[in-house]
Tab-separated table of C-alpha atoms in Angstrom:
chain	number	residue	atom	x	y	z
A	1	UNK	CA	-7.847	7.100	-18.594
A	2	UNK	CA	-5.762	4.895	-16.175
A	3	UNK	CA	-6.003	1.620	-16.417
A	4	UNK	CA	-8.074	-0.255	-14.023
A	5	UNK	CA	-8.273	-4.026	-12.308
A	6	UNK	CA	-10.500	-5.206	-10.137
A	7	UNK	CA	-9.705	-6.549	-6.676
A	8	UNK	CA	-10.573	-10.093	-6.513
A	9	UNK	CA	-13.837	-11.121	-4.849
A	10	UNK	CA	-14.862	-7.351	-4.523
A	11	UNK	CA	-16.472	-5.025	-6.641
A	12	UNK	CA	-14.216	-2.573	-6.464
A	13	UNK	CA	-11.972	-1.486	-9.691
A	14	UNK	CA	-8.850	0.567	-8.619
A	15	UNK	CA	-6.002	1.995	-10.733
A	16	UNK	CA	-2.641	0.314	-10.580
A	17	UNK	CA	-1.212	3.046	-8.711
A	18	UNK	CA	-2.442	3.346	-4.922
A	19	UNK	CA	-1.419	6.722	-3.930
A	20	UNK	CA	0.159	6.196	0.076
A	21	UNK	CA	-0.937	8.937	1.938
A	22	UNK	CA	1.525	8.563	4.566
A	23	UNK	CA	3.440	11.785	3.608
A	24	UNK	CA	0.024	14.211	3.968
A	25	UNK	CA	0.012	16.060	7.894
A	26	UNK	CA	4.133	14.380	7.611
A	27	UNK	CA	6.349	15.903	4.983
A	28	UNK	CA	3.480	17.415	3.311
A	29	UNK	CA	0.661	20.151	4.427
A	30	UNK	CA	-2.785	20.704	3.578
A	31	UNK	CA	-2.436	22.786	0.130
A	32	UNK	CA	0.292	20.768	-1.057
A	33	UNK	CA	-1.192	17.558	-0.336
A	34	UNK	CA	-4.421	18.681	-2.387
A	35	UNK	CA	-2.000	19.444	-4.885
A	36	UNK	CA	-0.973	16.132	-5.290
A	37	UNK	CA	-4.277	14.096	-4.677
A	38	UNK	CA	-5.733	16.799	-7.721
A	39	UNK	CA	-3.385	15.476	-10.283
A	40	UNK	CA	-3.497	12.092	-9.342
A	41	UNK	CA	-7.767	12.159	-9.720
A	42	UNK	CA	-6.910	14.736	-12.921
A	43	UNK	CA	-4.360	11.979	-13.984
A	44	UNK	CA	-7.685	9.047	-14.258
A	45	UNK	CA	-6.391	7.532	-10.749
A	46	UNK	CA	-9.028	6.610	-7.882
A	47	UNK	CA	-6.938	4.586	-5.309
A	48	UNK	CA	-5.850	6.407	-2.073
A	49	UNK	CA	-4.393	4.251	0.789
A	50	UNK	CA	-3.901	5.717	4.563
A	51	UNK	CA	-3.984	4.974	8.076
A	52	UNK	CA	-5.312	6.333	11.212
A	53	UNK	CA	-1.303	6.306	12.578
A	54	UNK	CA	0.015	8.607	9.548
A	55	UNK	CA	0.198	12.379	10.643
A	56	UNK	CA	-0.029	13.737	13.855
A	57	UNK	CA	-3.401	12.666	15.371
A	58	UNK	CA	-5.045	11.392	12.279
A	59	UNK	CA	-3.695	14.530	9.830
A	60	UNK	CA	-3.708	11.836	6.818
A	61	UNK	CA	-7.154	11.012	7.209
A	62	UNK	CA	-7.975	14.559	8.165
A	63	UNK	CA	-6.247	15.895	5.157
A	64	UNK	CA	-8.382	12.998	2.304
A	65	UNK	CA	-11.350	13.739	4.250
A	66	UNK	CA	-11.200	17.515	3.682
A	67	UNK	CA	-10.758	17.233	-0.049
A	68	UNK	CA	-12.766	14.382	-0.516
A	69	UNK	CA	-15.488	16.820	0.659
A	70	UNK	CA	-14.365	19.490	-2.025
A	71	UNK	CA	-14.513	17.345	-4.770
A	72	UNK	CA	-18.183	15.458	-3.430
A	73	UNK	CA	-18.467	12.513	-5.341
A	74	UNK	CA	-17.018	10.174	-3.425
A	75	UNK	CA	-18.077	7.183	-5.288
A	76	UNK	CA	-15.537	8.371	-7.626
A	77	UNK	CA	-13.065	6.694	-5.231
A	78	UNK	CA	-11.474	3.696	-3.797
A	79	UNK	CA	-10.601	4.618	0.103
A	80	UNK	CA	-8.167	2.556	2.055
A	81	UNK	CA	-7.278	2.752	5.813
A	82	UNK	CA	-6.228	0.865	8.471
A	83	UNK	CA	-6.091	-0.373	11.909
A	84	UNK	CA	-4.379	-2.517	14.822
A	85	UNK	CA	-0.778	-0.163	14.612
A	86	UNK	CA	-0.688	0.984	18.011
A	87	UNK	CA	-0.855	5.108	18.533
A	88	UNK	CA	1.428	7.701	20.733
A	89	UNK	CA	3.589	4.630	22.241
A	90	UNK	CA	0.696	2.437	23.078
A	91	UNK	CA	0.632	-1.512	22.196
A	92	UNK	CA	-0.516	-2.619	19.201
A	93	UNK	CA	-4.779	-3.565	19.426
A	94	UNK	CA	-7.064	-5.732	17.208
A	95	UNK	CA	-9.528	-6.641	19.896
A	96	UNK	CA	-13.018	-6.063	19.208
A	97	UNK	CA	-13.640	-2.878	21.270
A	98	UNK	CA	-10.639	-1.207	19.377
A	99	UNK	CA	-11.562	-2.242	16.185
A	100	UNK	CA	-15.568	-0.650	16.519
A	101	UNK	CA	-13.993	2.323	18.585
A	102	UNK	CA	-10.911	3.367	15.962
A	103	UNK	CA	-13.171	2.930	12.790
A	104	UNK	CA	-15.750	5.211	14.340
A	105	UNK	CA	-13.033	7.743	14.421
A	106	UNK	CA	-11.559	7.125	11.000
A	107	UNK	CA	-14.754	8.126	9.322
A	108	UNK	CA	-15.460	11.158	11.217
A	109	UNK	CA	-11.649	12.234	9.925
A	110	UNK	CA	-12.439	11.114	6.283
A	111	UNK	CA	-15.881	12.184	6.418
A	112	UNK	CA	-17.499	9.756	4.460
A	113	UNK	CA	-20.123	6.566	5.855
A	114	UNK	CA	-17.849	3.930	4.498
A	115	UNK	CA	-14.452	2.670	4.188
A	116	UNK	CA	-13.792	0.459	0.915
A	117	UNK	CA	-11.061	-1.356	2.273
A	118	UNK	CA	-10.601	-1.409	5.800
A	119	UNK	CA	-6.693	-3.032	6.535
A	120	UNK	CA	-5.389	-5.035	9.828
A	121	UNK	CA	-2.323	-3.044	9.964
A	122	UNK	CA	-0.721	-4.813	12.668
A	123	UNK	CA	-1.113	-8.440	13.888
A	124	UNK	CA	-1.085	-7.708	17.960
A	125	UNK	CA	-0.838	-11.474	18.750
A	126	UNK	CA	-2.787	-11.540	21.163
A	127	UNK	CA	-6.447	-11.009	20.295
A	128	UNK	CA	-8.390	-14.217	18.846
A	129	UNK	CA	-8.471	-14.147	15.344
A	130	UNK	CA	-11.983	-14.643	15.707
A	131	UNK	CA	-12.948	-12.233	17.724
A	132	UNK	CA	-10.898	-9.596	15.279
A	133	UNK	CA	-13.121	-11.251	12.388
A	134	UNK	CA	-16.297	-10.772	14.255
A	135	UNK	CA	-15.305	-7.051	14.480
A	136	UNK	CA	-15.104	-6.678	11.132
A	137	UNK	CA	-18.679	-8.999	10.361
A	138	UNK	CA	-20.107	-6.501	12.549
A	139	UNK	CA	-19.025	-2.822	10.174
A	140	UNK	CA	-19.292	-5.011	7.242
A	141	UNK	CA	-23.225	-5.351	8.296
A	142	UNK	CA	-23.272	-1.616	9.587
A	143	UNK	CA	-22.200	-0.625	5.949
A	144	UNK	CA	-19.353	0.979	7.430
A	145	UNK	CA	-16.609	-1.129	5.681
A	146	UNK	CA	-17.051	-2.659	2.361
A	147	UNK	CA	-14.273	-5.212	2.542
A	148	UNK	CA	-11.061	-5.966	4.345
A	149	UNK	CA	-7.531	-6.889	3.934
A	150	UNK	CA	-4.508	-7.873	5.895
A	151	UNK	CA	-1.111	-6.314	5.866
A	152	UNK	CA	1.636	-7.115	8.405
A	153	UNK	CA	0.493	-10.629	10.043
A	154	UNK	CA	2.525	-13.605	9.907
A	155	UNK	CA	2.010	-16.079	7.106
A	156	UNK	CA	0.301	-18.465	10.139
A	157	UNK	CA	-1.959	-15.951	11.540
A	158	UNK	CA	-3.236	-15.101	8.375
A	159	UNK	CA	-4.027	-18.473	7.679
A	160	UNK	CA	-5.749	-19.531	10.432
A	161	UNK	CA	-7.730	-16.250	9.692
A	162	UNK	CA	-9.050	-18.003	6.337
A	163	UNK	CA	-9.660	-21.238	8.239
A	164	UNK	CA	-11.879	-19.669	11.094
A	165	UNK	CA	-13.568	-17.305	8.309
A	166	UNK	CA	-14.577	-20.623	6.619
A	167	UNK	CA	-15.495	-22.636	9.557
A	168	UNK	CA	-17.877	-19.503	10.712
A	169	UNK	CA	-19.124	-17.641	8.202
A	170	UNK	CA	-17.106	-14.742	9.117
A	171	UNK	CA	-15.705	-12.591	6.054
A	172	UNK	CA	-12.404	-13.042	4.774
A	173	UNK	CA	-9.159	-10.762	3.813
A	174	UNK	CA	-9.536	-10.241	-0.114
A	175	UNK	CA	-6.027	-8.348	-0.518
A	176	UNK	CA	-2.742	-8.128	1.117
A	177	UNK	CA	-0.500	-5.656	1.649
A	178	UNK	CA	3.223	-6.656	2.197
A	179	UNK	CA	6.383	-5.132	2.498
A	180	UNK	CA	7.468	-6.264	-1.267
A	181	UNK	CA	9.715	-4.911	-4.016
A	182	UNK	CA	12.988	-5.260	-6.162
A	183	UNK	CA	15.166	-5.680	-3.404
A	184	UNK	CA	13.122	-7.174	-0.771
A	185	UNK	CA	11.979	-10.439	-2.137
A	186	UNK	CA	12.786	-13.269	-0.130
A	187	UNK	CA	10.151	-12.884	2.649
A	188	UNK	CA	6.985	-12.100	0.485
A	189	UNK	CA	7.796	-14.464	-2.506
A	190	UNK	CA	8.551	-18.003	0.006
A	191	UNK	CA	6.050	-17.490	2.974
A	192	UNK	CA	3.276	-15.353	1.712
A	193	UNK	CA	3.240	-15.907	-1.700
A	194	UNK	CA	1.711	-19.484	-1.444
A	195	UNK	CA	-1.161	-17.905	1.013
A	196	UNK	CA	-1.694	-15.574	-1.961
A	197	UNK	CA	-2.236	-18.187	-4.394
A	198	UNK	CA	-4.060	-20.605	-2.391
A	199	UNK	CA	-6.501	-17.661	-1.480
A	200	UNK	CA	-6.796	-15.449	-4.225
A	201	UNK	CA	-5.349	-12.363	-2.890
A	202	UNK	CA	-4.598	-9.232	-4.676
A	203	UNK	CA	-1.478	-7.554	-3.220
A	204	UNK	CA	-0.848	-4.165	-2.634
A	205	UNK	CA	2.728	-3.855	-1.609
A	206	UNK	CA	4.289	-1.214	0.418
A	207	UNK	CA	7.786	0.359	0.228
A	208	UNK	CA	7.778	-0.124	-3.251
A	209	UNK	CA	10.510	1.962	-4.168
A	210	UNK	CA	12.237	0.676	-1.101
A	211	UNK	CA	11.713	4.148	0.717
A	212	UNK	CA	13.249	6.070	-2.533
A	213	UNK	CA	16.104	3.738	-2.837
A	214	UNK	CA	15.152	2.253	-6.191
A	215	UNK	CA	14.883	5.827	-7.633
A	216	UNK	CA	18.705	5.831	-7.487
A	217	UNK	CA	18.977	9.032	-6.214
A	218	UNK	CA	20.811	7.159	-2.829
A	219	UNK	CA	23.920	5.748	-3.927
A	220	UNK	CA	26.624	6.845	-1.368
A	221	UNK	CA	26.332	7.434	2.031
A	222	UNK	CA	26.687	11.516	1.240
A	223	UNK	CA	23.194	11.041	-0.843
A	224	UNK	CA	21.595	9.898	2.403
A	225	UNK	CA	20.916	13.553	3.645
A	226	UNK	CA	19.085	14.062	0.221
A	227	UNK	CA	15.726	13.349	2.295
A	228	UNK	CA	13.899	12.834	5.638
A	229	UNK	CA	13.749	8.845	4.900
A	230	UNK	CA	17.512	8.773	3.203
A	231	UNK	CA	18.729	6.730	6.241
A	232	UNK	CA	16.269	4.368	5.930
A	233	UNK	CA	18.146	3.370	2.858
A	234	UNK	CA	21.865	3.167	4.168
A	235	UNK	CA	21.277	-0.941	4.636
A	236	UNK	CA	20.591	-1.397	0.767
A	237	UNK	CA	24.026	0.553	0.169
A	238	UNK	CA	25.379	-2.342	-0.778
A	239	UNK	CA	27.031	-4.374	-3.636
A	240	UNK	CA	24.121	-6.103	-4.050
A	241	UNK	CA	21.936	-2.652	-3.974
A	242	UNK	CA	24.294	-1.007	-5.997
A	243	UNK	CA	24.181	-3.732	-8.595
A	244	UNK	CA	20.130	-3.629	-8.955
A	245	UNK	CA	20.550	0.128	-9.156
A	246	UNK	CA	23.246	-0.026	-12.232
A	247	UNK	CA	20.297	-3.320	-13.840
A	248	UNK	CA	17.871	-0.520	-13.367
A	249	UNK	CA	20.342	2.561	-15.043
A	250	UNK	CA	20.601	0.607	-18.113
A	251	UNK	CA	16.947	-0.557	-18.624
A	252	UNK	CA	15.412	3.027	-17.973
A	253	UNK	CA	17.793	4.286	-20.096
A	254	UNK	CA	16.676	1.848	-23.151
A	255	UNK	CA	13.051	3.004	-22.655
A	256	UNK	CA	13.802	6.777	-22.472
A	257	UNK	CA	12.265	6.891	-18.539
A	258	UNK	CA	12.978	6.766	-14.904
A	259	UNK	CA	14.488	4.325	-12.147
A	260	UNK	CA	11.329	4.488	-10.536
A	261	UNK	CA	9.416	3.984	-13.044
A	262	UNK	CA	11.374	0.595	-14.315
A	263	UNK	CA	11.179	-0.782	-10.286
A	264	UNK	CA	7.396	-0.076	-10.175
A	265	UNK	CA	6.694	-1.945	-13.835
A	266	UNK	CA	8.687	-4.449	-12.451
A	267	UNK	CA	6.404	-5.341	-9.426
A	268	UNK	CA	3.563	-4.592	-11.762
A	269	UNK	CA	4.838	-7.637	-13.963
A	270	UNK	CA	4.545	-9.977	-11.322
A	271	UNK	CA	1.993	-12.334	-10.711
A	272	UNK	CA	-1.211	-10.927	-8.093
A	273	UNK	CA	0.210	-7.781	-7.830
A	274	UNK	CA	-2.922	-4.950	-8.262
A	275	UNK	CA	-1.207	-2.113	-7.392
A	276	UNK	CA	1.959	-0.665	-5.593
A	277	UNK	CA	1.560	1.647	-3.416
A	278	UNK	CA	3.906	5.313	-3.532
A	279	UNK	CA	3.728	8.372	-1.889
A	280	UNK	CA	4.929	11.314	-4.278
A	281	UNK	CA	5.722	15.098	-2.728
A	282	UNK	CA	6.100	16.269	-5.785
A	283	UNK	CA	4.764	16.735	-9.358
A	284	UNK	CA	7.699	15.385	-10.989
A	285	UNK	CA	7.564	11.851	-8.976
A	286	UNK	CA	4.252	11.811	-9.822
A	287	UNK	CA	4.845	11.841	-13.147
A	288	UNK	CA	6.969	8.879	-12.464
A	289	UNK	CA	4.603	7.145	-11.121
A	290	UNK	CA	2.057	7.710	-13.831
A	291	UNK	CA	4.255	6.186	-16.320
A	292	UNK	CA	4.536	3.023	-14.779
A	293	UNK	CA	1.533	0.743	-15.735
A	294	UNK	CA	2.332	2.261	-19.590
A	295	UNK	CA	6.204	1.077	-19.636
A	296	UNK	CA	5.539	-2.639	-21.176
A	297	UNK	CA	9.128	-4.744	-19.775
A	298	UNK	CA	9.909	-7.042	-22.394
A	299	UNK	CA	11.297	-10.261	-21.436
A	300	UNK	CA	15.049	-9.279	-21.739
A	301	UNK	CA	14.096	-6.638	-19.044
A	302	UNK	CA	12.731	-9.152	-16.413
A	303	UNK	CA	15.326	-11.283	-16.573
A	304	UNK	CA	17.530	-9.104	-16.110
A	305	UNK	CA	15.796	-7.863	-13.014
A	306	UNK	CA	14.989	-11.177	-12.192
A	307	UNK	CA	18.535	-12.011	-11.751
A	308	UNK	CA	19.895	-8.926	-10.473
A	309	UNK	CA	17.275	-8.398	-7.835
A	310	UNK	CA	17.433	-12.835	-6.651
């Protein structure tokens, strides 16, 4: 069985892989995306993160939503989804009215009652924070949304979201979810890891892998064509990049397993971090996935990393 944790100040236990649905309705369609959401449940994992912006009008949430009614149990999992990331070319929205509209939709898509983590995807900077928190006092009470989180807000929005939470009684963000891994450090670890601490988070980063550059299959610019998000990786092509990559070569190497694999125990070594969140398209990657909350670092490993990656 996978390993479990339990997101701080919830009651909800989720495996230490969170399966990114942003690739179902995208690179993936219907039967193969069952495919892979099959043998990650078959595999012991529950977590499944999404967004009413992935796919073409909703497909993501369409897609979970169709299988989560074939398999009916649907306590057997941890849903995440999100809101705020403006759609079809419109600005970004957290007002109130959005909010109560947009989660409305989200369940009809996933066809459940309830969302178990419900995600500010996108700071507009605009709305008052409190009226954004009111929205989600409001589904929280309607049993629509079990808890929320935060993902890309700046490091002063989010805390003046703790302080009016506080001051009003309004609930507060119990994870984050920032853009975090091996070679993007800097930002997360010097403005948001204090927030983290000070509040308890549990953090979910995204672009783990750094879109499928820490799997090492990108290492000239000739690799880039290898995929549909290759040239998303041409600005880690670096000697820097290249140098975490050839780190990573070596340690994977010692413990008989993948790049991937290494990067992801890496991030699962550090300190708050619940759960990373990949996408997979494939049965092998899956597998790499899998075998990261099994591959123990030792403390040669992280230092190596450590250095490498600083």
């Amino acid at each position: 069985m996978a390993q479990k944790i339990k997101i701080n100040n919830t009651d909800l236990e989720v495996s230490r892989i969170n399966l990114g649905g942003n690739v179902f309705g995208w690179t993936l369609d219907e039967k193969q995306s069952f495919e892979i959401l099959d043998s990650y449940f078959n595999a012991g994992f529950n977590f499944i993160d999404t967004a009413d912006v992935y796919g073409k009008d909703g497909a993501s949430e369409i897609i979970i939503g169709n299988w989560l009614k074939a398999k009916r149990k649907r306590s057997d999992f941890v849903i995440a989804t999100k809101v705020g990331l403006g759609k079809n070319g419109q600005p970004n929205n957290i007002s109130k009215k959005y909010i109560l509209n947009s989660v409305d939709e989200s369940l009809q898509r996933l066809q459940t009652d309830y969302i178990d983590l419900y995600y500010t995807h996108v700071d507009d900077n605009i709305t008052p924070v409190e009226e954004t928190l009111s929205a989600y006092d409001e589904l929280i009470r309607a049993a629509k949304v079990r808890y929320i989180a935060a993902s890309n807000i700046s490091p002063e929005r989010l805390t003046q979201s703790f302080e009016i939470a506080e001051k009003n009684g309004l609930p507060g963000y119990v994870a984050l979810q920032p853009h975090y891994n091996l070679i993007e450090r800097t930002v997360y670890e010097t403005a948001y890891f204090p927030l983290v601490e000070k509040y308890g988070l549990t953090v979910f980063p995204y672009f783990s892998l750094a879109s499928g550059f820490l799997t090492g299959k990108y290492r000239t610019e000739a690799d880039l064509n290898k995929s549909l998000r290759g040239d998303m990786t041409i600005k880690y092509l670096n000697e820097k990049g290249l140098a975490i990559l050839n780190v990573l070569d070596g340690i994977a190497a010692k413990h008989s397993t993948k790049q991937a694999t290494v990067a992801l125990a890496w991030l699962l070594a550090q300190p708050n971090i619940g759960a990373p969140i990949v996408s997979a398209t494939s049965q092998t990657q899956l597998e790499t996935l899998f075998a990261a909350p099994h591959l123990q670092l030792d403390k040669e490993d992280l230092e190596l990393l450590d250095k490498v990656s600083r």
